[in-house]
mmCIF file of C-alpha atoms and ligand atoms in Angstrom:
data_model
loop_
_atom_site.group_PDB
_atom_site.id
_atom_site.type_symbol
_atom_site.label_atom_id
_atom_site.label_comp_id
_atom_site.label_asym_id
_atom_site.label_seq_id
_atom_site.Cartn_x
_atom_site.Cartn_y
_atom_site.Cartn_z
ATOM 1 C CA UNK A 755 -0.286 -0.110 -0.341
ATOM 2 C CA UNK A 756 2.931 2.266 0.593
ATOM 3 C CA UNK A 757 4.609 1.533 -2.441
ATOM 4 C CA UNK A 758 1.096 2.129 -4.179
ATOM 5 C CA UNK A 759 0.664 5.211 -2.294
ATOM 6 C CA UNK A 760 4.668 6.520 -3.261
ATOM 7 C CA UNK A 761 3.750 6.219 -7.104
ATOM 8 C CA UNK A 762 0.763 8.657 -7.493
ATOM 9 C CA UNK A 763 3.258 10.677 -4.831
ATOM 10 C CA UNK A 764 5.243 10.448 -7.742
ATOM 11 C CA UNK A 765 2.868 10.846 -10.470
ATOM 12 C CA UNK A 766 1.695 14.065 -8.546
ATOM 13 C CA UNK A 767 5.043 15.406 -8.369
ATOM 14 C CA UNK A 768 5.193 14.589 -12.503
ATOM 15 C CA UNK A 769 1.855 15.932 -13.361
ATOM 16 C CA UNK A 770 2.062 19.422 -11.215
ATOM 17 C CA UNK A 771 5.584 20.537 -12.751
ATOM 18 C CA UNK A 772 4.353 20.566 -16.104
ATOM 19 C CA UNK A 773 0.882 22.405 -15.008
ATOM 20 C CA UNK A 774 0.165 25.787 -17.357
ATOM 21 C CA UNK A 775 -2.949 26.862 -18.094
ATOM 22 C CA UNK A 776 -6.043 26.182 -15.877
ATOM 23 C CA UNK A 777 -6.861 23.778 -18.770
ATOM 24 C CA UNK A 778 -4.234 22.022 -16.853
ATOM 25 C CA UNK A 779 -4.323 22.887 -13.583
ATOM 26 C CA UNK A 780 -8.658 21.701 -14.054
ATOM 27 C CA UNK A 781 -6.716 18.280 -15.267
ATOM 28 C CA UNK A 782 -4.501 17.375 -12.508
ATOM 29 C CA UNK A 783 -8.468 18.178 -10.762
ATOM 30 C CA UNK A 784 -10.446 15.669 -11.501
ATOM 31 C CA UNK A 785 -7.646 13.159 -11.882
ATOM 32 C CA UNK A 786 -6.291 13.206 -7.919
ATOM 33 C CA UNK A 787 -8.892 15.368 -6.128
ATOM 34 C CA UNK A 788 -12.020 14.949 -7.370
ATOM 35 C CA UNK A 789 -14.440 12.701 -4.634
ATOM 36 C CA UNK A 790 -13.378 9.648 -7.193
ATOM 37 C CA UNK A 791 -9.996 10.574 -8.121
ATOM 38 C CA UNK A 792 -6.475 8.554 -7.726
ATOM 39 C CA UNK A 793 -6.135 9.775 -3.399
ATOM 40 C CA UNK A 794 -9.838 8.916 -2.787
ATOM 41 C CA UNK A 795 -9.262 5.858 -4.086
ATOM 42 C CA UNK A 796 -6.462 4.917 -2.055
ATOM 43 C CA UNK A 797 -8.815 6.323 1.113
ATOM 44 C CA UNK A 798 -11.104 4.060 -0.397
ATOM 45 C CA UNK A 799 -9.337 0.606 0.157
ATOM 46 C CA UNK A 800 -7.934 1.313 3.319
ATOM 47 C CA UNK A 801 -10.626 -0.772 4.449
ATOM 48 C CA UNK A 802 -8.372 -3.360 3.903
ATOM 49 C CA UNK A 803 -6.258 -2.975 5.893
ATOM 50 C CA UNK A 804 -4.963 -4.317 9.407
ATOM 51 C CA UNK A 805 -6.666 -2.383 12.447
ATOM 52 C CA UNK A 806 -2.467 -1.994 13.370
ATOM 53 C CA UNK A 807 -1.732 -0.108 10.792
ATOM 54 C CA UNK A 808 -4.824 1.879 9.419
ATOM 55 C CA UNK A 809 -3.046 5.463 11.437
ATOM 56 C CA UNK A 810 0.390 5.056 9.565
ATOM 57 C CA UNK A 811 -0.782 4.737 6.364
ATOM 58 C CA UNK A 812 -3.716 6.990 7.081
ATOM 59 C CA UNK A 813 -1.311 9.805 8.186
ATOM 60 C CA UNK A 814 0.634 9.662 5.114
ATOM 61 C CA UNK A 815 -2.024 9.810 2.951
ATOM 62 C CA UNK A 816 -3.649 13.012 4.864
ATOM 63 C CA UNK A 817 -0.384 14.807 4.452
ATOM 64 C CA UNK A 818 -0.488 13.597 0.221
ATOM 65 C CA UNK A 819 -3.614 14.865 -0.098
ATOM 66 C CA UNK A 820 -3.159 18.663 2.280
ATOM 67 C CA UNK A 821 -0.123 18.571 -0.811
ATOM 68 C CA UNK A 822 -1.795 17.851 -3.612
ATOM 69 C CA UNK A 823 -4.881 20.458 -2.666
ATOM 70 C CA UNK A 824 -2.402 22.876 -0.810
ATOM 71 C CA UNK A 825 -0.182 23.128 -4.337
ATOM 72 C CA UNK A 826 -3.297 22.810 -6.648
ATOM 73 C CA UNK A 827 -4.590 26.355 -4.543
ATOM 74 C CA UNK A 828 -1.066 27.747 -5.515
ATOM 75 C CA UNK A 829 -1.385 26.946 -9.312
ATOM 76 C CA UNK A 830 -4.536 28.204 -8.966
ATOM 77 C CA UNK A 831 -3.915 31.686 -7.316
ATOM 78 C CA UNK A 832 -1.193 32.018 -9.343
ATOM 79 C CA UNK A 833 -2.733 31.373 -12.874
ATOM 80 C CA UNK A 834 -5.527 33.522 -12.703
ATOM 81 C CA UNK A 835 -3.620 36.414 -11.262
ATOM 82 C CA UNK A 836 -1.460 36.109 -14.136
ATOM 83 C CA UNK A 837 -5.076 36.278 -16.339
ATOM 84 C CA UNK A 838 -6.494 39.121 -14.310
ATOM 85 C CA UNK A 839 -2.681 40.845 -15.128
ATOM 86 C CA UNK A 840 -2.968 40.808 -18.977
ATOM 87 C CA UNK A 841 -4.597 43.322 -20.798
ATOM 88 C CA UNK A 842 -7.246 42.741 -22.067
ATOM 89 C CA UNK A 843 -6.706 45.102 -25.047
ATOM 90 C CA UNK A 844 -4.400 43.817 -27.231
ATOM 91 C CA UNK A 845 -2.122 46.421 -28.362
ATOM 92 C CA UNK A 846 -0.904 44.152 -31.705
ATOM 93 C CA UNK A 847 -4.145 44.714 -32.894
ATOM 94 C CA UNK A 848 -4.354 47.164 -35.882
ATOM 95 C CA UNK A 849 -6.450 49.893 -34.422
ATOM 96 C CA UNK A 850 -9.852 50.707 -36.645
ATOM 97 C CA UNK A 851 -10.219 53.912 -39.229
ATOM 98 C CA UNK A 852 -12.730 56.917 -38.020
ATOM 99 C CA UNK A 853 -14.548 57.880 -40.995
ATOM 100 C CA UNK A 854 -14.156 61.426 -39.295
ATOM 101 C CA UNK A 855 -16.906 63.901 -41.559
ATOM 102 C CA UNK A 856 -16.537 67.225 -42.689
ATOM 103 C CA UNK A 857 -18.628 70.485 -44.081
ATOM 104 C CA UNK A 858 -20.595 69.841 -47.526
ATOM 105 C CA UNK A 859 -18.834 71.783 -50.012
ATOM 106 C CA UNK A 860 -22.481 74.726 -49.847
ATOM 107 C CA UNK A 861 -21.463 74.629 -46.868
ATOM 108 C CA UNK A 862 -18.183 75.730 -46.723
ATOM 109 C CA UNK A 863 -19.036 78.266 -49.670
ATOM 110 C CA UNK A 864 -21.475 80.519 -48.133
ATOM 111 C CA UNK A 865 -18.496 79.676 -44.885
ATOM 112 C CA UNK A 866 -15.878 80.547 -46.944
ATOM 113 C CA UNK A 867 -18.447 84.007 -48.333
ATOM 114 C CA UNK A 868 -19.698 84.561 -45.071
ATOM 115 C CA UNK A 869 -16.216 84.543 -44.164
ATOM 116 C CA UNK A 870 -15.105 87.640 -46.536
ATOM 117 C CA UNK A 871 -18.177 89.472 -46.093
ATOM 118 C CA UNK A 872 -17.653 89.978 -42.713
ATOM 119 C CA UNK A 873 -13.733 91.085 -42.710
ATOM 120 C CA UNK A 874 -15.772 93.220 -44.384
ATOM 121 C CA UNK A 875 -17.567 94.521 -42.015
ATOM 122 C CA UNK A 876 -20.910 93.744 -42.197
ATOM 123 C CA UNK A 877 -22.728 91.072 -39.778
ATOM 124 C CA UNK A 878 -23.802 87.661 -39.988
ATOM 125 C CA UNK A 879 -29.509 87.126 -40.242
ATOM 126 C CA UNK A 880 -31.214 84.856 -40.620
ATOM 127 C CA UNK A 881 -34.974 85.091 -41.054
ATOM 128 C CA UNK A 882 -38.244 82.066 -40.841
ATOM 129 C CA UNK A 883 -37.870 80.231 -44.890
ATOM 130 C CA UNK A 884 -41.631 79.596 -44.097
ATOM 131 C CA UNK A 885 -42.086 83.732 -44.742
ATOM 132 C CA UNK A 886 -45.577 85.946 -45.679
ATOM 133 C CA UNK A 887 -45.525 88.418 -48.560
ATOM 134 C CA UNK A 888 -45.233 91.700 -47.473
ATOM 135 C CA UNK A 889 -41.582 89.947 -46.716
ATOM 136 C CA UNK A 890 -41.155 88.073 -49.853
ATOM 137 C CA UNK A 891 -43.016 90.658 -51.812
ATOM 138 C CA UNK A 892 -44.618 93.137 -50.914
ATOM 139 C CA UNK A 893 -41.969 95.507 -48.956
ATOM 140 C CA UNK A 894 -40.186 95.045 -51.595
ATOM 141 C CA UNK A 895 -41.704 96.742 -54.415
ATOM 142 C CA UNK A 896 -43.227 94.236 -56.405
ATOM 143 C CA UNK A 897 -46.651 94.763 -57.902
ATOM 144 C CA UNK A 898 -49.098 93.407 -56.819
ATOM 145 C CA UNK A 899 -49.011 91.360 -60.809
ATOM 146 C CA UNK A 900 -46.210 90.734 -60.657
ATOM 147 C CA UNK A 901 -45.199 87.250 -62.355
ATOM 148 C CA UNK A 902 -42.618 86.104 -59.303
ATOM 149 C CA UNK A 903 -46.456 86.343 -56.922
ATOM 150 C CA UNK A 904 -47.791 83.664 -59.488
ATOM 151 C CA UNK A 905 -48.422 79.814 -57.828
ATOM 152 C CA UNK A 906 -46.111 78.188 -60.980
ATOM 153 C CA UNK A 907 -42.887 80.193 -59.555
ATOM 154 C CA UNK A 908 -43.717 80.298 -55.499
ATOM 155 C CA UNK A 909 -44.328 78.008 -52.972
ATOM 156 C CA UNK A 910 -47.697 78.773 -50.868
ATOM 157 C CA UNK A 911 -48.735 77.223 -47.990
ATOM 158 C CA UNK A 912 -51.834 75.595 -48.288
ATOM 159 C CA UNK A 913 -52.827 76.149 -45.057
ATOM 160 C CA UNK A 914 -52.503 80.011 -45.195
ATOM 161 C CA UNK A 915 -52.464 81.491 -48.742
ATOM 162 C CA UNK A 916 -50.877 84.107 -46.909
ATOM 163 C CA UNK A 917 -48.134 81.547 -46.482
ATOM 164 C CA UNK A 918 -44.869 81.240 -48.530
ATOM 165 C CA UNK A 919 -42.182 79.655 -48.435
ATOM 166 C CA UNK A 920 -39.427 82.459 -49.255
ATOM 167 C CA UNK A 921 -37.925 82.154 -53.184
ATOM 168 C CA UNK A 922 -35.349 84.521 -52.087
ATOM 169 C CA UNK A 923 -33.021 85.627 -49.338
ATOM 170 C CA UNK A 924 -34.111 90.138 -50.029
ATOM 171 C CA UNK A 925 -36.984 89.101 -46.998
ATOM 172 C CA UNK A 926 -34.354 89.366 -44.537
ATOM 173 C CA UNK A 927 -33.740 92.716 -45.710
ATOM 174 C CA UNK A 928 -36.998 93.584 -44.405
ATOM 175 C CA UNK A 929 -36.952 91.724 -40.869
ATOM 176 C CA UNK A 930 -32.830 93.776 -39.816
ATOM 177 C CA UNK A 931 -34.470 97.480 -41.657
ATOM 178 C CA UNK A 932 -37.175 96.580 -38.671
ATOM 179 C CA UNK A 933 -35.072 95.681 -35.688
ATOM 180 C CA UNK A 934 -32.340 97.778 -36.510
ATOM 181 C CA UNK A 935 -31.547 100.738 -36.566
ATOM 182 C CA UNK A 936 -29.305 102.349 -40.186
ATOM 183 C CA UNK A 937 -25.952 101.863 -40.105
ATOM 184 C CA UNK A 938 -27.702 98.605 -40.678
ATOM 185 C CA UNK A 939 -24.432 96.259 -42.384
ATOM 186 C CA UNK A 940 -25.839 92.830 -42.708
ATOM 187 C CA UNK A 941 -24.936 89.564 -44.704
ATOM 188 C CA UNK A 942 -28.129 86.847 -45.090
ATOM 189 C CA UNK A 943 -27.192 83.471 -45.366
ATOM 190 C CA UNK A 944 -30.271 81.007 -46.240
ATOM 191 C CA UNK A 945 -32.560 78.363 -47.898
ATOM 192 C CA UNK A 946 -34.926 79.501 -50.518
ATOM 193 C CA UNK A 947 -37.034 77.435 -52.252
ATOM 194 C CA UNK A 948 -38.743 78.577 -56.091
ATOM 195 C CA UNK A 949 -41.831 76.388 -57.853
ATOM 196 C CA UNK A 950 -38.572 75.421 -61.203
ATOM 197 C CA UNK A 951 -38.523 72.157 -62.984
ATOM 198 C CA UNK A 952 -35.156 70.041 -61.583
ATOM 199 C CA UNK A 953 -32.077 70.249 -63.770
ATOM 200 C CA UNK A 954 -28.838 70.079 -63.992
ATOM 201 C CA UNK A 955 -28.949 73.402 -63.563
ATOM 202 C CA UNK A 956 -31.552 74.042 -61.324
ATOM 203 C CA UNK A 957 -32.848 72.718 -58.218
ATOM 204 C CA UNK A 958 -36.344 73.377 -56.005
ATOM 205 C CA UNK A 959 -34.289 74.007 -52.971
ATOM 206 C CA UNK A 960 -31.218 76.518 -52.691
ATOM 207 C CA UNK A 961 -29.053 78.980 -50.898
ATOM 208 C CA UNK A 962 -28.795 82.341 -51.784
ATOM 209 C CA UNK A 963 -26.610 85.274 -49.644
ATOM 210 C CA UNK A 964 -28.853 88.371 -49.047
ATOM 211 C CA UNK A 965 -26.191 92.009 -49.146
ATOM 212 C CA UNK A 966 -27.012 95.200 -47.427
ATOM 213 C CA UNK A 967 -25.461 97.849 -46.680
ATOM 214 C CA UNK A 968 -27.784 101.219 -44.977
ATOM 215 C CA UNK A 969 -26.157 105.037 -44.009
ATOM 216 C CA UNK A 970 -25.928 108.131 -45.433
ATOM 217 C CA UNK A 971 -24.477 109.031 -48.561
ATOM 218 C CA UNK A 972 -24.567 105.251 -49.433
ATOM 219 C CA UNK A 973 -23.445 104.682 -53.190
ATOM 220 C CA UNK A 974 -23.184 103.340 -56.159
ATOM 221 C CA UNK A 975 -19.532 103.846 -56.241
ATOM 222 C CA UNK A 976 -19.996 102.262 -52.387
ATOM 223 C CA UNK A 977 -21.554 98.723 -53.910
ATOM 224 C CA UNK A 978 -18.809 98.196 -56.524
ATOM 225 C CA UNK A 979 -15.853 98.933 -53.947
ATOM 226 C CA UNK A 980 -17.196 96.247 -51.672
ATOM 227 C CA UNK A 981 -18.550 93.419 -54.508
ATOM 228 C CA UNK A 982 -15.125 94.487 -56.416
ATOM 229 C CA UNK A 983 -13.193 93.365 -52.885
ATOM 230 C CA UNK A 984 -15.809 90.461 -52.720
ATOM 231 C CA UNK A 985 -15.256 88.482 -56.129
ATOM 232 C CA UNK A 986 -11.103 89.083 -55.147
ATOM 233 C CA UNK A 987 -11.637 87.707 -52.094
ATOM 234 C CA UNK A 988 -13.225 85.352 -52.945
ATOM 235 C CA UNK A 989 -12.346 84.542 -57.029
ATOM 236 C CA UNK A 990 -8.325 85.609 -57.193
ATOM 237 C CA UNK A 991 -6.686 88.893 -57.482
ATOM 238 C CA UNK A 992 -6.241 89.362 -61.781
ATOM 239 C CA UNK A 993 -10.929 89.454 -62.304
ATOM 240 C CA UNK A 994 -11.785 92.534 -64.623
ATOM 241 C CA UNK A 995 -15.680 93.081 -64.018
ATOM 242 C CA UNK A 996 -18.817 94.507 -65.911
ATOM 243 C CA UNK A 997 -21.969 96.295 -64.577
ATOM 244 C CA UNK A 998 -24.888 95.125 -66.141
ATOM 245 C CA UNK A 999 -27.638 97.269 -66.117
ATOM 246 C CA UNK A 1000 -30.402 95.675 -65.336
ATOM 247 C CA UNK A 1001 -34.086 95.209 -62.858
ATOM 248 C CA UNK A 1002 -35.650 94.392 -60.021
ATOM 249 C CA UNK A 1003 -38.840 95.953 -58.072
ATOM 250 C CA UNK A 1004 -36.154 96.148 -54.889
ATOM 251 C CA UNK A 1005 -33.557 97.796 -56.902
ATOM 252 C CA UNK A 1006 -32.811 100.980 -57.998
ATOM 253 C CA UNK A 1007 -30.353 101.580 -60.666
ATOM 254 C CA UNK A 1008 -30.360 98.021 -60.892
ATOM 255 C CA UNK A 1009 -27.768 95.929 -61.687
ATOM 256 C CA UNK A 1010 -26.385 92.354 -62.964
ATOM 257 C CA UNK A 1011 -21.738 92.158 -62.004
ATOM 258 C CA UNK A 1012 -20.308 89.877 -64.504
ATOM 259 C CA UNK A 1013 -16.106 88.597 -63.540
ATOM 260 C CA UNK A 1014 -13.638 88.123 -66.136
ATOM 261 C CA UNK A 1015 -14.197 83.462 -66.061
ATOM 262 C CA UNK A 1016 -11.874 82.931 -64.086
ATOM 263 C CA UNK A 1017 -12.024 79.186 -65.236
ATOM 264 C CA UNK A 1018 -10.760 80.232 -68.971
ATOM 265 C CA UNK A 1019 -9.168 83.881 -67.867
ATOM 266 C CA UNK A 1020 -11.582 85.197 -69.850
ATOM 267 C CA UNK A 1021 -10.597 83.063 -73.515
ATOM 268 C CA UNK A 1022 -14.422 81.471 -73.835
ATOM 269 C CA UNK A 1023 -15.164 77.898 -72.648
ATOM 270 C CA UNK A 1024 -17.751 75.244 -71.310
ATOM 271 C CA UNK A 1025 -17.660 76.674 -67.861
ATOM 272 C CA UNK A 1026 -19.653 80.938 -68.987
ATOM 273 C CA UNK A 1027 -20.784 79.938 -72.773
ATOM 274 C CA UNK A 1028 -18.103 80.472 -74.672
ATOM 275 C CA UNK A 1029 -18.595 84.807 -72.873
ATOM 276 C CA UNK A 1030 -15.655 84.833 -71.219
ATOM 277 C CA UNK A 1031 -17.694 85.823 -68.516
ATOM 278 C CA UNK A 1032 -19.574 84.721 -65.280
ATOM 279 C CA UNK A 1033 -22.542 86.611 -63.282
ATOM 280 C CA UNK A 1034 -22.106 86.148 -60.497
ATOM 281 C CA UNK A 1035 -24.118 88.492 -58.252
ATOM 282 C CA UNK A 1036 -27.516 90.827 -58.060
ATOM 283 C CA UNK A 1037 -27.137 94.553 -56.688
ATOM 284 C CA UNK A 1038 -27.985 97.656 -56.302
ATOM 285 C CA UNK A 1039 -28.912 100.999 -54.583
ATOM 286 C CA UNK A 1040 -32.455 99.819 -51.869
ATOM 287 C CA UNK A 1041 -35.593 101.658 -53.885
ATOM 288 C CA UNK A 1042 -36.713 104.738 -52.180
ATOM 289 C CA UNK A 1043 -39.844 102.247 -51.885
ATOM 290 C CA UNK A 1044 -38.706 99.447 -49.641
ATOM 291 C CA UNK A 1045 -36.838 102.162 -47.203
ATOM 292 C CA UNK A 1046 -40.031 103.580 -46.660
ATOM 293 C CA UNK A 1047 -42.335 100.512 -46.545
ATOM 294 C CA UNK A 1048 -39.701 99.918 -43.003
ATOM 295 C CA UNK A 1049 -39.910 103.967 -42.292
ATOM 296 C CA UNK A 1050 -37.115 104.757 -42.833
ATOM 297 C CA UNK A 1051 -35.923 108.002 -44.455
ATOM 298 C CA UNK A 1052 -34.612 108.188 -48.396
ATOM 299 C CA UNK A 1053 -34.015 111.284 -48.178
ATOM 300 C CA UNK A 1054 -31.757 110.808 -45.257
ATOM 301 C CA UNK A 1055 -30.262 107.490 -46.282
ATOM 302 C CA UNK A 1056 -29.599 105.563 -48.467
ATOM 303 C CA UNK A 1057 -27.880 101.962 -49.347
ATOM 304 C CA UNK A 1058 -26.837 99.157 -51.864
ATOM 305 C CA UNK A 1059 -27.935 95.186 -51.532
ATOM 306 C CA UNK A 1060 -26.725 92.461 -53.612
ATOM 307 C CA UNK A 1061 -27.835 89.103 -53.901
ATOM 308 C CA UNK A 1062 -25.470 85.736 -54.388
ATOM 309 C CA UNK A 1063 -26.657 82.360 -56.050
ATOM 310 C CA UNK A 1064 -24.130 79.618 -53.057
ATOM 311 C CA UNK A 1065 -24.357 76.959 -55.453
ATOM 312 C CA UNK A 1066 -23.440 78.482 -58.552
ATOM 313 C CA UNK A 1067 -20.019 79.753 -56.564
ATOM 314 C CA UNK A 1068 -19.669 75.530 -55.518
ATOM 315 C CA UNK A 1069 -20.351 74.575 -58.808
ATOM 316 C CA UNK A 1070 -18.180 77.309 -60.170
ATOM 317 C CA UNK A 1071 -14.859 76.218 -56.538
ATOM 318 C CA UNK A 1072 -15.683 72.771 -57.285
ATOM 319 C CA UNK A 1073 -16.035 71.841 -61.375
ATOM 320 C CA UNK A 1074 -19.081 70.099 -60.856
ATOM 321 C CA UNK A 1075 -21.378 70.738 -63.449
ATOM 322 C CA UNK A 1076 -24.840 69.587 -62.100
ATOM 323 C CA UNK A 1077 -25.994 71.213 -59.386
ATOM 324 C CA UNK A 1078 -28.217 67.871 -58.659
ATOM 325 C CA UNK A 1079 -25.324 66.101 -57.003
ATOM 326 C CA UNK A 1080 -25.016 68.696 -54.514
ATOM 327 C CA UNK A 1081 -28.511 66.803 -52.556
ATOM 328 C CA UNK A 1082 -27.755 63.228 -53.422
ATOM 329 C CA UNK A 1083 -25.051 63.330 -50.889
ATOM 330 C CA UNK A 1084 -23.088 60.948 -52.685
ATOM 331 C CA UNK A 1085 -20.101 59.712 -50.989
ATOM 332 C CA UNK A 1086 -17.730 59.784 -53.233
ATOM 333 C CA UNK A 1087 -18.587 63.086 -54.447
ATOM 334 C CA UNK A 1088 -18.410 64.898 -51.093
ATOM 335 C CA UNK A 1089 -14.949 62.777 -50.320
ATOM 336 C CA UNK A 1090 -13.742 65.242 -52.565
ATOM 337 C CA UNK A 1091 -13.542 68.610 -51.379
HETATM 338 N N1 DAH B 1467 -33.222 88.681 -54.558
HETATM 339 C C1 DAH B 1467 -32.546 87.523 -56.325
HETATM 340 C C2 DAH B 1467 -33.197 86.768 -56.418
HETATM 341 O O1 DAH B 1467 -33.190 85.948 -55.755
HETATM 342 C C3 DAH B 1467 -31.330 89.061 -56.274
HETATM 343 C C4 DAH B 1467 -30.577 90.919 -55.423
HETATM 344 C C5 DAH B 1467 -30.808 91.074 -56.642
HETATM 345 C C6 DAH B 1467 -30.981 90.466 -54.472
HETATM 346 C C7 DAH B 1467 -30.422 92.337 -57.042
HETATM 347 C C8 DAH B 1467 -30.674 91.730 -54.470
HETATM 348 C C9 DAH B 1467 -30.701 92.555 -55.299
HETATM 349 O O2 DAH B 1467 -30.911 92.500 -53.275
HETATM 350 O O3 DAH B 1467 -29.965 94.101 -54.875
HETATM 351 O O4 DAH B 1467 -33.221 86.830 -58.200
#
């Protein structure tokens, strides 16, 4: 019996030396320390021993059991500590690519334009996209039968025929005149709506930046100076300018501003339709009726106003030649800008 105990003891020692993992330790436990394990089997066999041998053998067996149990506990603790101290994050894994978004080209263009006008001393104001006829048309000196008031051009709100989606940012001029007093120097960026057939050149929803300067003795020369300075900072130094007479109900005189096509240098290309010129803004001196609508005395004050289409500028700067590209939100397009 003593012999057999020695054999098991030897086995236990050999096993212990090889244990390196939780699994191996578990195997050891199952082999020696469970109810039907090798140590318990030896205890069971003590029944066969003569009475007087039992105490001595029992003592040896108990010692063996204690040894096996204490070694088991030690190794268990060691392995658990090792597992806990190993970092759970695998630092050798390649990092995940973080996709960071960026501003939409329309917003980028708008910000660039706003920044330039801010440098020139303009403040920024905003107005509602759902407007009333007074701000969108009446106060801006549109006659009652003006075609722009037609359902074909304007989205009216079904439940209230006096309300509409603003067709331009000009109504914000009226709101600014109402809430402040001259000198007034504001730009007013925002979204506008028109009932237009959608094509590569036009959408029913787009963006404009409006400008307004009202003070004593404001002249057309200042309007020209402002537009020229803005264009140089936005499109480049070597530009030529053309103010063409035009008509808007809310300005008199009115003009449209052309700059030399900066894509072909004025030689003529597809973008400028072989004219060498790009039309970039409508502008003019604020009509006295508009000033009167908001109780500003046209004898004491004059002003100029202008309006720029943001999509048009963004198309020129990005080379995107289909306006719909801005709204499809195809990442292959947007990621380029
Ligand atoms: N509101 C005009 C439009 O949508 C653009 C415009 C032209 C604005 C002349 C102005 C201006 O302030 O003076 O076509």
